[in-house]
XYZ file of C-alpha atoms in Angstrom:
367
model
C 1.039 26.283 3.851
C 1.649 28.164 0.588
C 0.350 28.224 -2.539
C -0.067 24.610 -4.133
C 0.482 22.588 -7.446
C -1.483 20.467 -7.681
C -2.853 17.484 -10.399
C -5.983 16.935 -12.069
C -8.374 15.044 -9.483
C -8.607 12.914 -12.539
C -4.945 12.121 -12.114
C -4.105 9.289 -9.890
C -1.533 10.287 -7.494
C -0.516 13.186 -7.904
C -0.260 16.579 -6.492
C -2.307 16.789 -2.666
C -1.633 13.446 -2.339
C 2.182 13.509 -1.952
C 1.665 15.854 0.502
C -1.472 14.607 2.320
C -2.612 10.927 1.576
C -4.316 8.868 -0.479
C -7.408 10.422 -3.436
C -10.591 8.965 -3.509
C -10.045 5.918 -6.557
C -13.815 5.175 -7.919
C -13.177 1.859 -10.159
C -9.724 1.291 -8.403
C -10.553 -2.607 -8.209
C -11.589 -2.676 -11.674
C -8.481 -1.422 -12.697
C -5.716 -3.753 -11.272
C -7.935 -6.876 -11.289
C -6.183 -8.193 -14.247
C -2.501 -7.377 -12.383
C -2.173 -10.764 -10.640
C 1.925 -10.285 -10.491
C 3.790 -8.926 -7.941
C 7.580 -8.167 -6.643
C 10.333 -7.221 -8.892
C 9.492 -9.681 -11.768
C 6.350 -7.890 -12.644
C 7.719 -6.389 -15.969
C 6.338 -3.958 -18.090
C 3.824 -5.729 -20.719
C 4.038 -3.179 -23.922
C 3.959 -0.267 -22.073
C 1.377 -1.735 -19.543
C 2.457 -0.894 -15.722
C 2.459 -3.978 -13.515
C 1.771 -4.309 -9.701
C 4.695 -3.196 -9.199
C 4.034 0.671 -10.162
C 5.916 0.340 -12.949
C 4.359 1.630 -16.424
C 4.830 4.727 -18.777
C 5.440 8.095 -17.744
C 2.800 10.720 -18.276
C 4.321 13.607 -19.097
C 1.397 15.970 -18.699
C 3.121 17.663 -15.135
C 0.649 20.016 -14.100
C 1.539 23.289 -11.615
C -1.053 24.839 -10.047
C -1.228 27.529 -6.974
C -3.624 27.923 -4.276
C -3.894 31.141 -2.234
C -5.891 30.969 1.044
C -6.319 28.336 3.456
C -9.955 28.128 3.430
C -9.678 27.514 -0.838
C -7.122 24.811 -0.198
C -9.592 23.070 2.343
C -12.332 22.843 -0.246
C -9.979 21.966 -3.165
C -7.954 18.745 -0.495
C -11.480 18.087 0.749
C -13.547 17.459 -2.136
C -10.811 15.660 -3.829
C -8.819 14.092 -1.718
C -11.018 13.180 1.648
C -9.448 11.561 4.638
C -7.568 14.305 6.236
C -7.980 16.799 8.910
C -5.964 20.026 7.785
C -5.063 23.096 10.042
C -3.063 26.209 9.316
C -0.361 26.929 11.678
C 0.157 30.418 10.649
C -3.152 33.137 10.593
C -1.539 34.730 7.264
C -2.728 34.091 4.073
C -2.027 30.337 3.150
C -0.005 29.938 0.189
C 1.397 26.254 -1.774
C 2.988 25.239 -4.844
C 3.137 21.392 -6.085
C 4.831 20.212 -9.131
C 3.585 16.349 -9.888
C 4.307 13.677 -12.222
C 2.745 10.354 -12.303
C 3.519 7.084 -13.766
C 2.114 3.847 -13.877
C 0.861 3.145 -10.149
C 3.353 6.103 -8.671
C 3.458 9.833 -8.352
C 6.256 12.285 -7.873
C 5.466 15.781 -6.340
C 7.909 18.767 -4.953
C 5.888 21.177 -2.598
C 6.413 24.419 -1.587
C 4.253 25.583 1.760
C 3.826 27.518 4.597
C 3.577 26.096 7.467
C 0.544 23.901 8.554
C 0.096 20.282 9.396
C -2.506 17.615 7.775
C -3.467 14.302 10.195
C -4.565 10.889 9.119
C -6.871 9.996 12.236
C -7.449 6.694 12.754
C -10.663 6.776 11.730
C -10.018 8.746 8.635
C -7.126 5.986 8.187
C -9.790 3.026 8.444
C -12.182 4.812 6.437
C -9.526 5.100 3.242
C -10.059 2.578 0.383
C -6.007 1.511 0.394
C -2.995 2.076 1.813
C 0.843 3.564 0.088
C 3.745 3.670 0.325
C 5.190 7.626 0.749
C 8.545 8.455 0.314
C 9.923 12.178 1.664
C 12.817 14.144 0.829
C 13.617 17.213 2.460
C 14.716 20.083 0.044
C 14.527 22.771 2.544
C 13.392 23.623 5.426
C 11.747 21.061 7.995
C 9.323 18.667 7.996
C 8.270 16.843 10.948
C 6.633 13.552 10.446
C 4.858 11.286 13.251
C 3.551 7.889 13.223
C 3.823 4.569 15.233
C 4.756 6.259 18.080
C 7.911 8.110 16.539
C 8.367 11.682 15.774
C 11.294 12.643 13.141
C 12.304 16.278 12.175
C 13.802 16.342 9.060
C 16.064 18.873 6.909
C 17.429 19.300 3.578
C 19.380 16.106 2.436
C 17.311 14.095 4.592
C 14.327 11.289 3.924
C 11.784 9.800 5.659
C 8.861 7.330 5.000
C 5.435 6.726 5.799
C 2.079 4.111 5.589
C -0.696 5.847 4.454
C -3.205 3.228 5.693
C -2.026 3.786 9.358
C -2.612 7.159 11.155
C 0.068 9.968 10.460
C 0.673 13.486 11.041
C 2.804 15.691 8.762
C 4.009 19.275 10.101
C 5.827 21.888 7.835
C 7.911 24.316 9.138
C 8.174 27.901 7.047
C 9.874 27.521 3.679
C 9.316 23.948 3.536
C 10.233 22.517 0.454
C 9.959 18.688 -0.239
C 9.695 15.702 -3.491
C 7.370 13.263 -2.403
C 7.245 9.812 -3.885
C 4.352 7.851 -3.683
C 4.374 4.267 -4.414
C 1.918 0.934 -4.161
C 2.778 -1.509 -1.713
C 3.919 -3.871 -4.363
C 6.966 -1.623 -5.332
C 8.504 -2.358 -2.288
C 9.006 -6.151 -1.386
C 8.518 -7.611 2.227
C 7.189 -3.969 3.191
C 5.046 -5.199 5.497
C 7.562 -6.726 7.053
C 9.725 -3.362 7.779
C 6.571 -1.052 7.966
C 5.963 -1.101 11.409
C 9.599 -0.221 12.582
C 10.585 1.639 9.965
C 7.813 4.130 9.351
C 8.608 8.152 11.502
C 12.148 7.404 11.260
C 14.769 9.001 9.414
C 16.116 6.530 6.620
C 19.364 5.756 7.694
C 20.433 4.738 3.925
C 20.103 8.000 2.377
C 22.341 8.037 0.035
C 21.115 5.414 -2.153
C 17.565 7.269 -1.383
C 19.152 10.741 -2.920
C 20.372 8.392 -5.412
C 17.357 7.528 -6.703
C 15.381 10.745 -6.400
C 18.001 12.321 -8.913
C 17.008 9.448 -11.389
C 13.563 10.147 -10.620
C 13.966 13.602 -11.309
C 16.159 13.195 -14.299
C 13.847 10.447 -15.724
C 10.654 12.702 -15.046
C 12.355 15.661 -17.140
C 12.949 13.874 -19.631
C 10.137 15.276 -21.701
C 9.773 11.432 -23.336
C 12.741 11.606 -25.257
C 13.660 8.299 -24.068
C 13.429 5.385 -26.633
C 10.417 3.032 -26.249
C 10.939 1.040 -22.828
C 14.215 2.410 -21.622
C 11.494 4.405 -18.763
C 10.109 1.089 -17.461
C 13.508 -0.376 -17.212
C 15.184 2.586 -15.731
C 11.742 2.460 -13.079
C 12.579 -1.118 -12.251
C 16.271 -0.342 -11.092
C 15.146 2.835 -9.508
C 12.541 0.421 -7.504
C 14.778 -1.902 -6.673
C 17.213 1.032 -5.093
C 14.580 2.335 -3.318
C 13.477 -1.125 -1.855
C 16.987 -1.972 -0.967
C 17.564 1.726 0.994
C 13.913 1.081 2.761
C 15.360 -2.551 4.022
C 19.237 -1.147 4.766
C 17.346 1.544 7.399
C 14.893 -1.361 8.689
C 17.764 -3.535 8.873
C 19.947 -0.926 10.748
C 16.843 -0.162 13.400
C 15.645 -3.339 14.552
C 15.998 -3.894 17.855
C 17.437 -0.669 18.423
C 14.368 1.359 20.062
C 15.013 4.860 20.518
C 18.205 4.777 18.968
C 20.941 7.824 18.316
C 19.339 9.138 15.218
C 15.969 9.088 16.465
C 16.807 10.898 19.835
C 19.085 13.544 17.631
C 15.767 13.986 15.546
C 13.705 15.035 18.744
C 15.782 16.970 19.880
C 15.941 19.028 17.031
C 12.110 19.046 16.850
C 11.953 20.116 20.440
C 14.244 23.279 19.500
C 12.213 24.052 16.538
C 8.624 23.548 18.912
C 11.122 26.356 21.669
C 12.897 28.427 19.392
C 12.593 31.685 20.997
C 13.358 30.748 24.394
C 16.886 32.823 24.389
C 17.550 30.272 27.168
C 17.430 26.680 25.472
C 20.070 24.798 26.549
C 21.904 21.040 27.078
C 20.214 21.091 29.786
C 16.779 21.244 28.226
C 17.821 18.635 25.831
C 18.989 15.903 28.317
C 15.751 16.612 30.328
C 13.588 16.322 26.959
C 15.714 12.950 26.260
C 15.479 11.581 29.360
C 19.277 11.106 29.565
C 21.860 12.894 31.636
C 24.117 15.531 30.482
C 27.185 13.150 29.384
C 25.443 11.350 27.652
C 23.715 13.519 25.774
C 27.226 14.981 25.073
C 28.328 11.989 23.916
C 25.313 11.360 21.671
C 26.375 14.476 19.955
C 29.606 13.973 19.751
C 29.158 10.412 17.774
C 27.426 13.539 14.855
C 30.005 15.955 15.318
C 28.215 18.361 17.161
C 27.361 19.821 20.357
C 24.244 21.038 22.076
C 25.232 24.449 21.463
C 26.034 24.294 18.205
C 22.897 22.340 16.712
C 20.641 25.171 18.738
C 22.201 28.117 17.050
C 22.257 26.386 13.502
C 18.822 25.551 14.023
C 18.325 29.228 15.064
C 20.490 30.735 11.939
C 18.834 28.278 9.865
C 15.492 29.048 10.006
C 16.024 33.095 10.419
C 18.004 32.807 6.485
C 14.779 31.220 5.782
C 12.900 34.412 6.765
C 15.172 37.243 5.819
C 15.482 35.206 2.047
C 11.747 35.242 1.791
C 10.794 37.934 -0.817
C 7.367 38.044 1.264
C 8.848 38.912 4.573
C 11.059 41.532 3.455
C 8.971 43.715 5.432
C 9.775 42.575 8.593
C 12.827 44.215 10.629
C 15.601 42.534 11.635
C 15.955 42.509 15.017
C 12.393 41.276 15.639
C 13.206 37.927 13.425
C 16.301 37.470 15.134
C 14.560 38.384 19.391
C 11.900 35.658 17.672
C 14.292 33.097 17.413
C 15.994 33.000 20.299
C 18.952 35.489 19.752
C 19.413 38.319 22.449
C 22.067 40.441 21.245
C 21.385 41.345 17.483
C 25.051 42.133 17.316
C 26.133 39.005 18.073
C 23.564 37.889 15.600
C 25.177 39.323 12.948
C 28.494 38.428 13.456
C 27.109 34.056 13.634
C 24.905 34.972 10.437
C 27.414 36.331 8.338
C 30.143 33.728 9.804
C 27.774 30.766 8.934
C 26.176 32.406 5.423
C 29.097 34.693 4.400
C 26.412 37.388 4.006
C 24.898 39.781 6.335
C 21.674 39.533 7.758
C 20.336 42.670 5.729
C 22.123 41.600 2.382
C 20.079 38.216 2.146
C 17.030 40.218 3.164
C 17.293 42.436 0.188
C 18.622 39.147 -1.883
C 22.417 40.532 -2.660
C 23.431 36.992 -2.417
C-alpha cells in the first residue's frame, strides 16, 4: 500500500477501518445501551444518532500519510487489532485516507499500493462486533473475497462485505477507493441477504453511485446545512443504500455462480497472469470451467470478448504505471514486456488508440 490517512484512534470509524475492519471500541456497550430502536424509524432525537447510524456529522476530516510498511503495521496494529497485513510489493509502502464520520458510520477514500489485509477466522471471532462495509472502486482494482466468492472490481464498480465473518481485501497498484462503513442496523433484514450477497459485485450500482455522491456532497458540506437537514438527508441516503443492497440480493438468489460473478474471476485471473504474453479464451474457459462457446457467449451478453477484456485489462493497468509520478523512472518497454505485450510497437499504437495519448506523453503527464 501507499501512504495512508488516517483518523484519530479516538475516532470511531474512521480511517484504517474502511480499509481493514473493525477498531478496538472500549465502552462500546455503554454507549448504545440507551438506543433500544432500530430500522428506518429510528429518527434523529436533537441531534442524537439512533441505531440506525444516523446522527450529526463531524466535520473534523482528518488526512494523514504513512510511509513504510513496517510504520503502517504498528500504527493498524496497535489501533485497530484483528488483521493480518502483508505487503505485496518490497518497495517502500505508501497510503493516503481521507475519513469522515458520523453518528454510528464512517466514510473514507484510500489511496495504496498494493498489499492485502485478512480477517482470519479467528481474528473474526475474536472482534467485539460486526459492520456493515460498503466499497466503491475509484480506480484501479480491488479484489475482495469472502463466503466462498472472489470479486475483482474497477472504477464505477461496488462491492460489500461482513466484517464479523472472515474476509480478505487485495489492492492492485493505484488503487483508489470510498469506503462506507455502517452498523448493522442501517441496513434492514441484512442478515437476511448477508450470506449471499457479501464478495459479489452489487448488481444495483447505480443507486449505490447514487448515494456515494450524496455522501460525498453531504460530507463537504463544511456544516453549512441548517440544523437537521444532515440527519434527514442520512435517512434517505440509508434507505437508498438498503434498497441497492436488497435489489443485488434479490437479483442473486438462487443464481450460484452467475454471469457477473464468473466475468469478475475472470478478470481477477488476468490480473493474478498478466504477463503471460500468451493468455488467452482458452485460459479463461479452462479457469471457468466452461467451454469455449460459452464463454463467448458469456461475454457477449457484456459486450465484450476474451480478447478484448485481456488487452484493456493490460492497457489499463500499464496507464496506471506510466501516470504514476513515482514510476517515471521506469522505461517503457519493460512496463509494457511486464504486462503481457510483446511487440512495444503494437503497444503503442492500442495505448494511444484506447487513451488518445502516447505511452511516453502520459509518462511525462502531457495529458
Amino acid at each position: 500500500m501507499t501512504q495512508a490517512t488516517v483518523l484519530p484512534c479516538s475516532t470511531y470509524g474512521g480511517g484504517v477501518e474502511s480499509l481493514m475492519g473493525s477498531p478496538h471500541r472500549a465502552g462500546a456497550a455503554e454507549e448504545e445501551e440507551e438506543m433500544p430502536e432500530t430500522g428506518w424509524d429510528a429518527a434523529d432525537r436533537s441531534g442524537q444518532g439512533g441505531a440506525n447510524g444516523i446522527g450529526p456529522i463531524e466535520h473534523s476530516v482528518s488526512t494523514h500519510t504513512i510511509r513504510g510498511f513496517m510504520l503502517w503495521q504498528d500504527f493498524v496494529h496497535e489501533n485497530f487489532p484483528w488483521l493480518e497485513m502483508r505487503n505485496l510489493e518490497g518497495r517502500e509502502f505508501h497510503a493516503e485516507v481521507g475519513s469522515c464520520s458520523f453518528g454510528d458510520s464512517a466514510l473514507s477514500t484510500i489511496s495504496a499500493d498494493p498489499s492485502e489485509v485478512h480477517r482470519t477466522k479467528r481474528l473474526a471471532e475474536a472482534a467485539e462486533e460486526g459492520f456493515i462495509k460498503l466499497m466503491w472502486q475509484m480506480a484501479g482494482q480491488l479484489e475482495l473475497e469472502q463466503d466462498g466468492r472472489r470479486c475483482v472490481i474497477s472504477a464505477g464498480q461496488a462491492t460489500v462485505c461482513d466484517t464479523a465473518r472472515p474476509y480478505k481485501i487485495k489492492l492492485s497498484r493505484n488503487s483508489r477507493f470510498t469506503v462506507l462503513v455502517l452498523p448493522y442496523g442501517a441496513c434492514s433484514g441484512w442478515e437476511r441477504i448477508s450470506q449471499r450477497l457479501c464478495g459479489s459485485p452489487l448488481r444495483d450500482a447505480t443507486t449505490a453511485r447514487a448515494a456515494l455522491g450524496a455522501l460525498m456532497a453531504l460530507t463537504g458540506s463544511g456544516g453549512s446545512a441548517r440544523p437537521g437537514s444532515n440527519a434527514t438527508a442520512l435517512r434517505a441516503i440509508h434507505w437508498m443504500l438498503s434498497s441497492s443492497l436488497h435489489q443485488s440480493a434479490t437479483t442473486m438468489k438462487g443464481s450460484g455462480m452467475d454471469g457477473e460473478a464468473r466475468l469478475s474471476k475472470a478478470q481477477g485471473y488476468v490480473l493474478q497472469n498478466i504477463g503471460n504474453p500468451g493468455l488467452d479464451a482458452a485460459d479463461l474457459a479452462r479457469v471457468l470451467c466452461m467451454s469455449r462457446r460459452a464463454l463467448y457467449m458469456l461475454f457477449e451478453a457484456y459486450h465484450l470478448t476474451p480478447r478484448n477484456m485481456i488487452r484493456n485489462i493490460r492497457l489499463q493497468e500499464c496507464r496506471r504505471i506510466l501516470s504514476d509520478p513515482s514510476q517515471r523512472h521506469r522505461k517503457i518497454i519493460d512496463v509494457a514486456v511486464e504486462h503481457g505485450f510483446k511487440d512495444p510497437a503494437t503497444f503503442s499504437r492500442q495505448f494511444k488508440a484506447r487513451y488518445d495519448v502516447s505511452p511516453s506523453q502520459m509518462q511525462v503527464g502531457r495529458v
